[in-house]
Protein backbone atom coordinates (compact mmCIF):
# COMPACT_ATOMS: atom_id res chain seq x y z
CA MET A 1 -245.58 -44.21 125.70
CA ARG A 2 -243.67 -40.95 125.16
CA LYS A 3 -242.78 -41.97 121.60
CA ILE A 4 -246.43 -42.59 120.75
CA GLN A 5 -247.47 -39.29 122.33
CA TYR A 6 -244.74 -37.38 120.47
CA PHE A 7 -245.74 -39.01 117.18
CA PHE A 8 -249.38 -38.00 117.51
CA GLU A 9 -248.54 -34.50 118.70
CA SER A 10 -246.25 -33.90 115.76
CA GLN A 11 -248.58 -35.46 113.17
CA ALA A 12 -251.98 -34.24 114.40
CA PHE A 13 -251.79 -30.66 113.08
CA GLY A 14 -251.29 -29.10 116.53
CA VAL A 15 -254.92 -28.03 116.91
CA CYS A 16 -255.23 -29.07 120.56
CA THR A 17 -251.85 -27.56 121.39
CA LYS A 18 -252.76 -24.25 119.76
CA LEU A 19 -256.15 -24.12 121.51
CA GLY A 20 -254.53 -24.97 124.84
CA GLU A 21 -251.98 -22.19 124.47
CA LYS A 22 -254.59 -19.60 123.44
CA LEU A 23 -257.18 -20.51 126.08
CA LYS A 24 -254.65 -21.46 128.80
CA ILE A 25 -256.29 -24.88 129.26
CA PRO A 26 -254.38 -28.15 129.66
CA ILE A 27 -253.90 -29.81 126.29
CA ALA A 28 -254.90 -33.22 127.63
CA SER A 29 -258.31 -31.82 128.64
CA ILE A 30 -258.92 -30.51 125.15
CA ARG A 31 -257.96 -33.85 123.59
CA LEU A 32 -260.28 -35.70 125.96
CA PHE A 33 -263.07 -33.27 125.08
CA PHE A 34 -262.65 -34.00 121.37
CA VAL A 35 -262.60 -37.76 121.97
CA TYR A 36 -265.66 -37.81 124.25
CA ALA A 37 -267.59 -35.35 122.11
CA SER A 38 -266.84 -37.43 119.01
CA PHE A 39 -268.29 -40.53 120.63
CA LEU A 40 -271.36 -38.72 121.97
CA THR A 41 -272.20 -36.89 118.74
CA PHE A 42 -271.14 -39.58 116.27
CA GLY A 43 -268.08 -37.76 114.96
CA SER A 44 -269.26 -34.22 114.29
CA PRO A 45 -266.39 -32.60 116.33
CA ILE A 46 -264.03 -34.18 113.82
CA ILE A 47 -265.35 -31.67 111.27
CA ILE A 48 -264.53 -28.83 113.68
CA TYR A 49 -261.08 -30.31 114.32
CA LEU A 50 -260.28 -30.63 110.61
CA THR A 51 -261.54 -27.09 109.95
CA LEU A 52 -259.27 -25.72 112.68
CA ALA A 53 -256.37 -27.77 111.30
CA PHE A 54 -256.95 -26.29 107.84
CA ILE A 55 -257.03 -22.74 109.25
CA ILE A 56 -253.83 -23.26 111.25
CA ASN A 57 -251.96 -24.74 108.27
CA PHE A 58 -253.23 -22.00 105.98
CA ARG A 59 -252.00 -19.31 108.39
CA LYS A 60 -248.58 -21.03 108.57
CA HIS A 61 -248.44 -21.07 104.78
CA LEU A 62 -249.26 -17.35 104.61
CA ARG A 63 -246.60 -16.51 107.20
CA ARG A 64 -243.97 -18.49 105.27
CA ARG A 65 -244.98 -16.82 102.03
CA ASN A 66 -244.74 -13.32 103.54
CA ASN A 67 -241.25 -14.00 104.96
CA ARG A 68 -239.68 -14.91 101.62
CA VAL A 69 -237.49 -12.50 99.75
CA TRP A 70 -238.49 -12.08 96.14
CA TYR A 71 -235.83 -11.55 93.52
CA PHE A 72 -236.72 -10.25 90.08
């Protein structure tokens, strides 16, 4: 079970983890919210999840780009 959980946590963009850290809410509660809300609203929270994933990855990209040393 731990291997499956680790796989999904490492491959799922880290959106729930990031939200849990920022809001100081258990990560499992956030994941359950996304799952239940997706079933109740026919998948519309998936759009929110993917938007947050894009923003997080874009911010990581900008941080990596700003830390590089440019040689001319």
